[in-house]
Amino acid sequence: MNDVTETRTVLVTGASSGFGRMTAEALARRGHQVFAALRDPAGRNAGAAAELAAFASARSADLRVVELDVTDQESADRAVGVVLEVAGRLDVVVNNAGSIFPGPVEAFSADEAQRQLDVNMLGALRVNRAALPHLREQGHGVLVQIGSVSGRVTLPFSGLYAASKAALGSLTEAWHHELAPFGVESVVVEAASYPTSIGTNATPPADLARMGAYGDTMTGFVTELTRRTAETAGDPREVADAVVALVEMPDGTRPLRTVVAPEDQRHAVRAAGRAVDEAARVVSSGMGVAAFMSAATPSAVR
């Protein structure tokens, strides 16, 4: 285990697999106190919970599993309560829990779209709502949202996912400005497509007839995307490493956006972020509210 200058207490949502699991384990290796949040750790995620417990035991790491369903405000409140009861503090929330509903937008019902937003955007809102009274009272803390380059660029057949990540990015920016006076930082990791388990639980539209109308186009799209991803697939641990770096940065120095992507994508997405910051400066000035905007620390690149 590596020593760090200051250990932090971190709650990581969606820690059963993928970015969340890697992030929880990476933070624990660094000596931080980690609460790995899972849905139903005694049932559907019992295997993941046991593996996390074994990881902690083998490395004498300070990592505990806590139950948290991000679609339930009471569950979020309980999970934060457990962290505060056990640790007496909470420094960082990593909002990683997410799902993907791939397919043509037309084929999804409003109820299906609601479920996509419920996890990817409203889930973070619920968890942060549970944590923020404590973070504001203690005068410091960090909200790390795991976003996506899809929040900047919308590709075919990923409209619902992109919409949820764009909404999450907007919430991150609002929190960034609103919470700055309280010493609480809000940042987002804009990650490219990496090989993780999110696709395993992908939820296609129930309306197969409407989906079928796009059959040939969608098949070609998926084939090309799969081929290109296989050629350029990066290491998903890069995203976990970026989160660890954000957790360990001194307060007040964290960039609003951290782009984790192949070189060509990250430069393009970073440029989009700079354009948004400039637009925010102009619009807020024109509306007479520039004094309420917190200056964005330059974006980081991984």
Tab-separated table of C-alpha atoms in Angstrom:
chain	number	residue	atom	x	y	z
A	1	MET	CA	0.000	0.000	0.000
A	2	ASN	CA	1.278	3.453	-0.942
A	3	ASP	CA	1.231	6.286	1.552
A	4	VAL	CA	-0.363	9.610	0.653
A	5	THR	CA	0.021	12.977	2.299
A	6	GLU	CA	-3.605	13.111	3.388
A	7	THR	CA	-5.978	10.162	3.441
A	8	ARG	CA	-9.574	10.858	2.560
A	9	THR	CA	-12.878	9.126	3.201
A	10	VAL	CA	-14.500	8.319	-0.126
A	11	LEU	CA	-17.905	6.946	-1.123
A	12	VAL	CA	-17.902	5.297	-4.569
A	13	THR	CA	-21.237	4.380	-6.165
A	14	GLY	CA	-21.687	1.568	-8.652
A	15	ALA	CA	-18.652	-0.230	-7.243
A	16	SER	CA	-19.663	-3.772	-8.138
A	17	SER	CA	-17.731	-3.693	-11.427
A	18	GLY	CA	-16.180	-1.490	-14.108
A	19	PHE	CA	-14.875	1.983	-13.348
A	20	GLY	CA	-16.447	1.942	-9.876
A	21	ARG	CA	-14.813	-1.301	-8.802
A	22	MET	CA	-11.423	-0.232	-10.190
A	23	THR	CA	-11.684	3.163	-8.542
A	24	ALA	CA	-12.629	1.764	-5.138
A	25	GLU	CA	-9.740	-0.693	-5.205
A	26	ALA	CA	-7.236	1.881	-6.501
A	27	LEU	CA	-8.160	4.339	-3.753
A	28	ALA	CA	-7.920	1.619	-1.101
A	29	ARG	CA	-4.463	0.652	-2.360
A	30	ARG	CA	-3.403	4.256	-1.853
A	31	GLY	CA	-4.463	4.122	1.791
A	32	HIS	CA	-7.741	6.007	1.577
A	33	GLN	CA	-10.814	4.959	3.559
A	34	VAL	CA	-13.234	3.666	0.941
A	35	PHE	CA	-16.918	2.807	1.080
A	36	ALA	CA	-17.808	0.766	-1.990
A	37	ALA	CA	-21.520	1.214	-2.652
A	38	LEU	CA	-23.495	-1.594	-4.312
A	39	ARG	CA	-27.107	-2.454	-4.909
A	40	ASP	CA	-28.294	-5.536	-3.023
A	41	PRO	CA	-24.917	-6.736	-1.675
A	42	ALA	CA	-26.608	-9.663	0.046
A	43	GLY	CA	-28.359	-10.778	-3.150
A	44	ARG	CA	-27.599	-10.058	-6.800
A	45	ASN	CA	-24.244	-8.450	-5.955
A	46	ALA	CA	-23.238	-10.869	-3.200
A	47	GLY	CA	-20.345	-12.141	-5.310
A	48	ALA	CA	-18.953	-8.654	-5.892
A	49	ALA	CA	-19.366	-7.804	-2.211
A	50	ALA	CA	-17.448	-10.936	-1.202
A	51	GLU	CA	-14.667	-10.161	-3.679
A	52	LEU	CA	-14.325	-6.618	-2.362
A	53	ALA	CA	-14.193	-7.909	1.215
A	54	ALA	CA	-11.520	-10.438	0.223
A	55	PHE	CA	-9.539	-7.679	-1.527
A	56	ALA	CA	-9.636	-5.561	1.624
A	57	SER	CA	-8.660	-8.447	3.872
A	58	ALA	CA	-5.751	-9.568	1.700
A	59	ARG	CA	-4.265	-6.053	1.616
A	60	SER	CA	-5.347	-4.842	5.060
A	61	ALA	CA	-7.088	-2.070	3.157
A	62	ASP	CA	-9.705	0.202	4.708
A	63	LEU	CA	-12.478	-0.730	2.298
A	64	ARG	CA	-16.048	-1.530	3.298
A	65	VAL	CA	-19.116	-2.434	1.282
A	66	VAL	CA	-22.230	-0.334	1.838
A	67	GLU	CA	-25.651	-0.881	0.309
A	68	LEU	CA	-26.854	1.917	-1.948
A	69	ASP	CA	-29.472	2.032	-4.705
A	70	VAL	CA	-29.040	5.381	-6.446
A	71	THR	CA	-32.641	5.298	-7.675
A	72	ASP	CA	-33.889	5.543	-4.071
A	73	GLN	CA	-33.348	8.708	-1.999
A	74	GLU	CA	-33.852	6.883	1.299
A	75	SER	CA	-31.190	4.367	0.295
A	76	ALA	CA	-28.781	7.194	-0.531
A	77	ASP	CA	-29.516	8.872	2.802
A	78	ARG	CA	-28.908	5.607	4.688
A	79	ALA	CA	-25.631	4.936	2.889
A	80	VAL	CA	-24.262	8.391	3.678
A	81	GLY	CA	-25.449	7.918	7.251
A	82	VAL	CA	-23.477	4.658	7.496
A	83	VAL	CA	-20.337	6.380	6.215
A	84	LEU	CA	-20.666	9.173	8.764
A	85	GLU	CA	-21.425	6.750	11.591
A	86	VAL	CA	-18.452	4.506	10.816
A	87	ALA	CA	-15.894	7.076	9.670
A	88	GLY	CA	-17.148	10.247	11.345
A	89	ARG	CA	-16.482	12.141	8.103
A	90	LEU	CA	-16.967	12.118	4.356
A	91	ASP	CA	-14.562	13.922	2.046
A	92	VAL	CA	-15.318	12.712	-1.475
A	93	VAL	CA	-18.310	11.294	-3.330
A	94	VAL	CA	-17.602	9.515	-6.619
A	95	ASN	CA	-20.815	9.252	-8.636
A	96	ASN	CA	-20.040	6.342	-10.915
A	97	ALA	CA	-23.255	4.288	-10.967
A	98	GLY	CA	-24.540	4.128	-14.513
A	99	SER	CA	-26.361	2.141	-17.164
A	100	ILE	CA	-26.849	2.339	-20.919
A	101	PHE	CA	-29.978	2.026	-23.050
A	102	PRO	CA	-28.668	1.609	-26.639
A	103	GLY	CA	-30.894	1.880	-29.676
A	104	PRO	CA	-32.757	4.386	-31.867
A	105	VAL	CA	-34.416	7.089	-29.797
A	106	GLU	CA	-37.758	6.545	-31.545
A	107	ALA	CA	-37.959	3.002	-30.246
A	108	PHE	CA	-37.823	3.992	-26.564
A	109	SER	CA	-40.875	4.919	-24.547
A	110	ALA	CA	-40.814	7.871	-22.169
A	111	ASP	CA	-40.805	5.397	-19.270
A	112	GLU	CA	-37.657	3.738	-20.620
A	113	ALA	CA	-35.991	7.120	-21.078
A	114	GLN	CA	-36.919	7.968	-17.502
A	115	ARG	CA	-35.140	4.847	-16.253
A	116	GLN	CA	-31.966	5.840	-18.145
A	117	LEU	CA	-32.001	9.299	-16.588
A	118	ASP	CA	-32.976	7.896	-13.200
A	119	VAL	CA	-29.651	6.109	-12.805
A	120	ASN	CA	-27.176	8.251	-14.714
A	121	MET	CA	-28.359	11.730	-13.744
A	122	LEU	CA	-30.908	11.620	-10.933
A	123	GLY	CA	-28.832	8.990	-9.138
A	124	ALA	CA	-25.995	11.484	-8.708
A	125	LEU	CA	-28.463	14.153	-7.641
A	126	ARG	CA	-29.847	11.877	-4.909
A	127	VAL	CA	-26.443	10.845	-3.572
A	128	ASN	CA	-25.119	14.401	-3.590
A	129	ARG	CA	-28.288	15.648	-1.922
A	130	ALA	CA	-27.647	13.146	0.867
A	131	ALA	CA	-24.000	14.162	1.263
A	132	LEU	CA	-24.067	17.919	0.763
A	133	PRO	CA	-25.426	19.076	4.150
A	134	HIS	CA	-22.414	17.414	5.790
A	135	LEU	CA	-19.912	18.680	3.200
A	136	ARG	CA	-21.200	22.247	3.484
A	137	GLU	CA	-21.119	22.126	7.264
A	138	GLN	CA	-17.515	20.903	7.385
A	139	GLY	CA	-16.468	23.505	4.803
A	140	HIS	CA	-14.830	21.185	2.297
A	141	GLY	CA	-15.502	18.182	0.110
A	142	VAL	CA	-15.466	16.970	-3.469
A	143	LEU	CA	-18.176	15.640	-5.774
A	144	VAL	CA	-16.656	13.639	-8.649
A	145	GLN	CA	-19.082	12.722	-11.421
A	146	ILE	CA	-18.091	10.035	-13.923
A	147	GLY	CA	-19.285	11.574	-17.167
A	148	SER	CA	-18.540	10.721	-20.760
A	149	VAL	CA	-17.357	12.261	-23.990
A	150	SER	CA	-20.901	11.348	-25.054
A	151	GLY	CA	-21.982	14.273	-22.928
A	152	ARG	CA	-20.267	16.474	-25.537
A	153	VAL	CA	-20.743	14.461	-28.744
A	154	THR	CA	-23.897	12.463	-29.465
A	155	LEU	CA	-23.505	9.432	-31.707
A	156	PRO	CA	-26.345	7.487	-33.349
A	157	PHE	CA	-28.109	4.857	-31.259
A	158	SER	CA	-26.798	6.294	-27.987
A	159	GLY	CA	-29.135	9.257	-27.652
A	160	LEU	CA	-30.565	8.394	-24.245
A	161	TYR	CA	-27.150	7.676	-22.771
A	162	ALA	CA	-25.705	10.872	-24.247
A	163	ALA	CA	-28.644	12.902	-22.949
A	164	SER	CA	-28.144	11.506	-19.449
A	165	LYS	CA	-24.422	12.315	-19.482
A	166	ALA	CA	-25.024	15.808	-20.893
A	167	ALA	CA	-27.508	16.408	-18.089
A	168	LEU	CA	-24.992	15.119	-15.553
A	169	GLY	CA	-22.412	17.542	-16.951
A	170	SER	CA	-24.844	20.440	-16.577
A	171	LEU	CA	-25.543	19.510	-12.963
A	172	THR	CA	-21.801	19.277	-12.316
A	173	GLU	CA	-21.291	22.809	-13.601
A	174	ALA	CA	-24.209	24.154	-11.556
A	175	TRP	CA	-22.829	22.518	-8.402
A	176	HIS	CA	-19.379	23.861	-9.296
A	177	HIS	CA	-20.647	27.441	-9.111
A	178	GLU	CA	-23.245	27.061	-6.350
A	179	LEU	CA	-21.045	25.143	-3.898
A	180	ALA	CA	-17.809	27.113	-4.275
A	181	PRO	CA	-18.733	29.579	-1.491
A	182	PHE	CA	-19.001	26.600	0.884
A	183	GLY	CA	-15.579	25.205	-0.023
A	184	VAL	CA	-17.114	22.204	-1.832
A	185	GLU	CA	-15.812	21.304	-5.290
A	186	SER	CA	-17.772	19.660	-8.095
A	187	VAL	CA	-15.866	18.115	-11.011
A	188	VAL	CA	-16.478	15.688	-13.856
A	189	VAL	CA	-14.355	13.008	-15.509
A	190	GLU	CA	-15.251	12.919	-19.204
A	191	ALA	CA	-14.297	9.398	-20.223
A	192	ALA	CA	-14.108	7.884	-23.682
A	193	SER	CA	-15.449	4.432	-24.462
A	194	TYR	CA	-13.414	1.829	-22.590
A	195	PRO	CA	-13.907	-1.938	-22.348
A	196	THR	CA	-15.908	-2.360	-19.134
A	197	SER	CA	-18.932	-4.392	-18.099
A	198	ILE	CA	-21.501	-1.624	-18.719
A	199	GLY	CA	-22.530	-3.251	-21.997
A	200	THR	CA	-23.302	-6.509	-20.198
A	201	ASN	CA	-26.349	-4.913	-18.605
A	202	ALA	CA	-27.374	-2.811	-21.617
A	203	THR	CA	-31.136	-2.420	-21.981
A	204	PRO	CA	-32.433	-2.276	-25.564
A	205	PRO	CA	-35.871	-0.825	-26.325
A	206	ALA	CA	-38.877	-3.026	-25.688
A	207	ASP	CA	-40.526	-1.909	-28.933
A	208	LEU	CA	-38.857	-4.399	-31.268
A	209	ALA	CA	-41.000	-3.389	-34.226
A	210	ARG	CA	-39.724	0.184	-34.193
A	211	MET	CA	-36.198	-0.973	-33.498
A	212	GLY	CA	-36.439	-3.335	-36.456
A	213	ALA	CA	-37.003	-0.432	-38.825
A	214	TYR	CA	-33.409	0.612	-38.159
A	215	GLY	CA	-32.024	-2.922	-38.426
A	216	ASP	CA	-29.510	-2.656	-41.274
A	217	THR	CA	-28.241	0.775	-40.252
A	218	MET	CA	-27.853	-0.159	-36.608
A	219	THR	CA	-26.167	-3.464	-37.452
A	220	GLY	CA	-23.591	-1.675	-39.571
A	221	PHE	CA	-23.044	0.939	-36.889
A	222	VAL	CA	-22.501	-1.659	-34.155
A	223	THR	CA	-20.181	-3.706	-36.385
A	224	GLU	CA	-17.983	-0.717	-37.186
A	225	LEU	CA	-18.008	0.543	-33.598
A	226	THR	CA	-17.045	-2.888	-32.275
A	227	ARG	CA	-14.239	-3.229	-34.801
A	228	ARG	CA	-12.783	0.197	-34.125
A	229	THR	CA	-13.095	-0.188	-30.350
A	230	ALA	CA	-11.214	-3.496	-30.516
A	231	GLU	CA	-8.407	-1.781	-32.406
A	232	THR	CA	-8.098	1.231	-30.126
A	233	ALA	CA	-9.344	-0.044	-26.772
A	234	GLY	CA	-7.506	1.569	-23.903
A	235	ASP	CA	-7.075	0.488	-20.326
A	236	PRO	CA	-10.126	1.396	-18.197
A	237	ARG	CA	-7.798	1.776	-15.227
A	238	GLU	CA	-6.847	5.132	-16.757
A	239	VAL	CA	-10.236	6.423	-15.587
A	240	ALA	CA	-9.701	5.072	-12.064
A	241	ASP	CA	-6.246	6.653	-11.998
A	242	ALA	CA	-7.748	9.993	-13.012
A	243	VAL	CA	-10.219	9.795	-10.133
A	244	VAL	CA	-7.439	8.934	-7.687
A	245	ALA	CA	-5.483	11.969	-8.894
A	246	LEU	CA	-8.516	14.207	-8.348
A	247	VAL	CA	-9.084	12.814	-4.852
A	248	GLU	CA	-5.477	13.479	-3.884
A	249	MET	CA	-5.183	16.994	-5.310
A	250	PRO	CA	-5.050	19.864	-2.809
A	251	ASP	CA	-8.396	21.525	-2.211
A	252	GLY	CA	-9.096	24.370	-4.578
A	253	THR	CA	-6.861	23.065	-7.374
A	254	ARG	CA	-9.077	20.456	-9.024
A	255	PRO	CA	-10.044	21.068	-12.653
A	256	LEU	CA	-13.733	21.254	-13.457
A	257	ARG	CA	-13.239	18.737	-16.254
A	258	THR	CA	-10.775	15.893	-16.653
A	259	VAL	CA	-10.771	14.298	-20.101
A	260	VAL	CA	-9.682	10.653	-20.258
A	261	ALA	CA	-9.582	9.589	-23.882
A	262	PRO	CA	-7.299	8.778	-26.832
A	263	GLU	CA	-5.220	11.759	-27.892
A	264	ASP	CA	-7.332	12.973	-30.803
A	265	GLN	CA	-10.567	12.713	-28.838
A	266	ARG	CA	-9.259	14.341	-25.688
A	267	HIS	CA	-7.928	17.385	-27.513
A	268	ALA	CA	-11.262	17.852	-29.278
A	269	VAL	CA	-13.316	17.387	-26.106
A	270	ARG	CA	-11.008	19.653	-24.143
A	271	ALA	CA	-11.423	22.358	-26.797
A	272	ALA	CA	-15.191	21.991	-26.492
A	273	GLY	CA	-14.869	22.518	-22.742
A	274	ARG	CA	-12.855	25.703	-23.250
A	275	ALA	CA	-15.509	26.983	-25.653
A	276	VAL	CA	-18.208	26.294	-23.069
A	277	ASP	CA	-16.257	28.168	-20.391
A	278	GLU	CA	-15.884	31.183	-22.679
A	279	ALA	CA	-19.587	31.076	-23.541
A	280	ALA	CA	-20.439	30.925	-19.841
A	281	ARG	CA	-18.261	33.960	-19.213
A	282	VAL	CA	-19.936	35.978	-21.951
A	283	VAL	CA	-23.494	34.930	-21.102
A	284	SER	CA	-23.127	35.437	-17.351
A	285	SER	CA	-21.563	38.847	-17.931
A	286	GLY	CA	-24.331	39.830	-20.298
A	287	MET	CA	-26.943	38.757	-17.756
A	288	GLY	CA	-25.200	40.605	-14.942
A	289	VAL	CA	-24.492	37.524	-12.844
A	290	ALA	CA	-20.776	37.002	-13.512
A	291	ALA	CA	-20.016	37.600	-9.829
A	292	PHE	CA	-21.854	34.382	-8.985
A	293	MET	CA	-19.760	32.240	-11.335
A	294	SER	CA	-16.792	30.361	-9.911
A	295	ALA	CA	-13.738	30.472	-12.141
A	296	ALA	CA	-13.097	27.072	-13.702
A	297	THR	CA	-9.639	25.618	-13.143
A	298	PRO	CA	-8.149	24.611	-16.526
A	299	SER	CA	-9.188	21.176	-17.707
A	300	ALA	CA	-6.897	18.253	-17.061
A	301	VAL	CA	-6.017	15.708	-19.725
A	302	ARG	CA	-5.219	12.031	-19.310
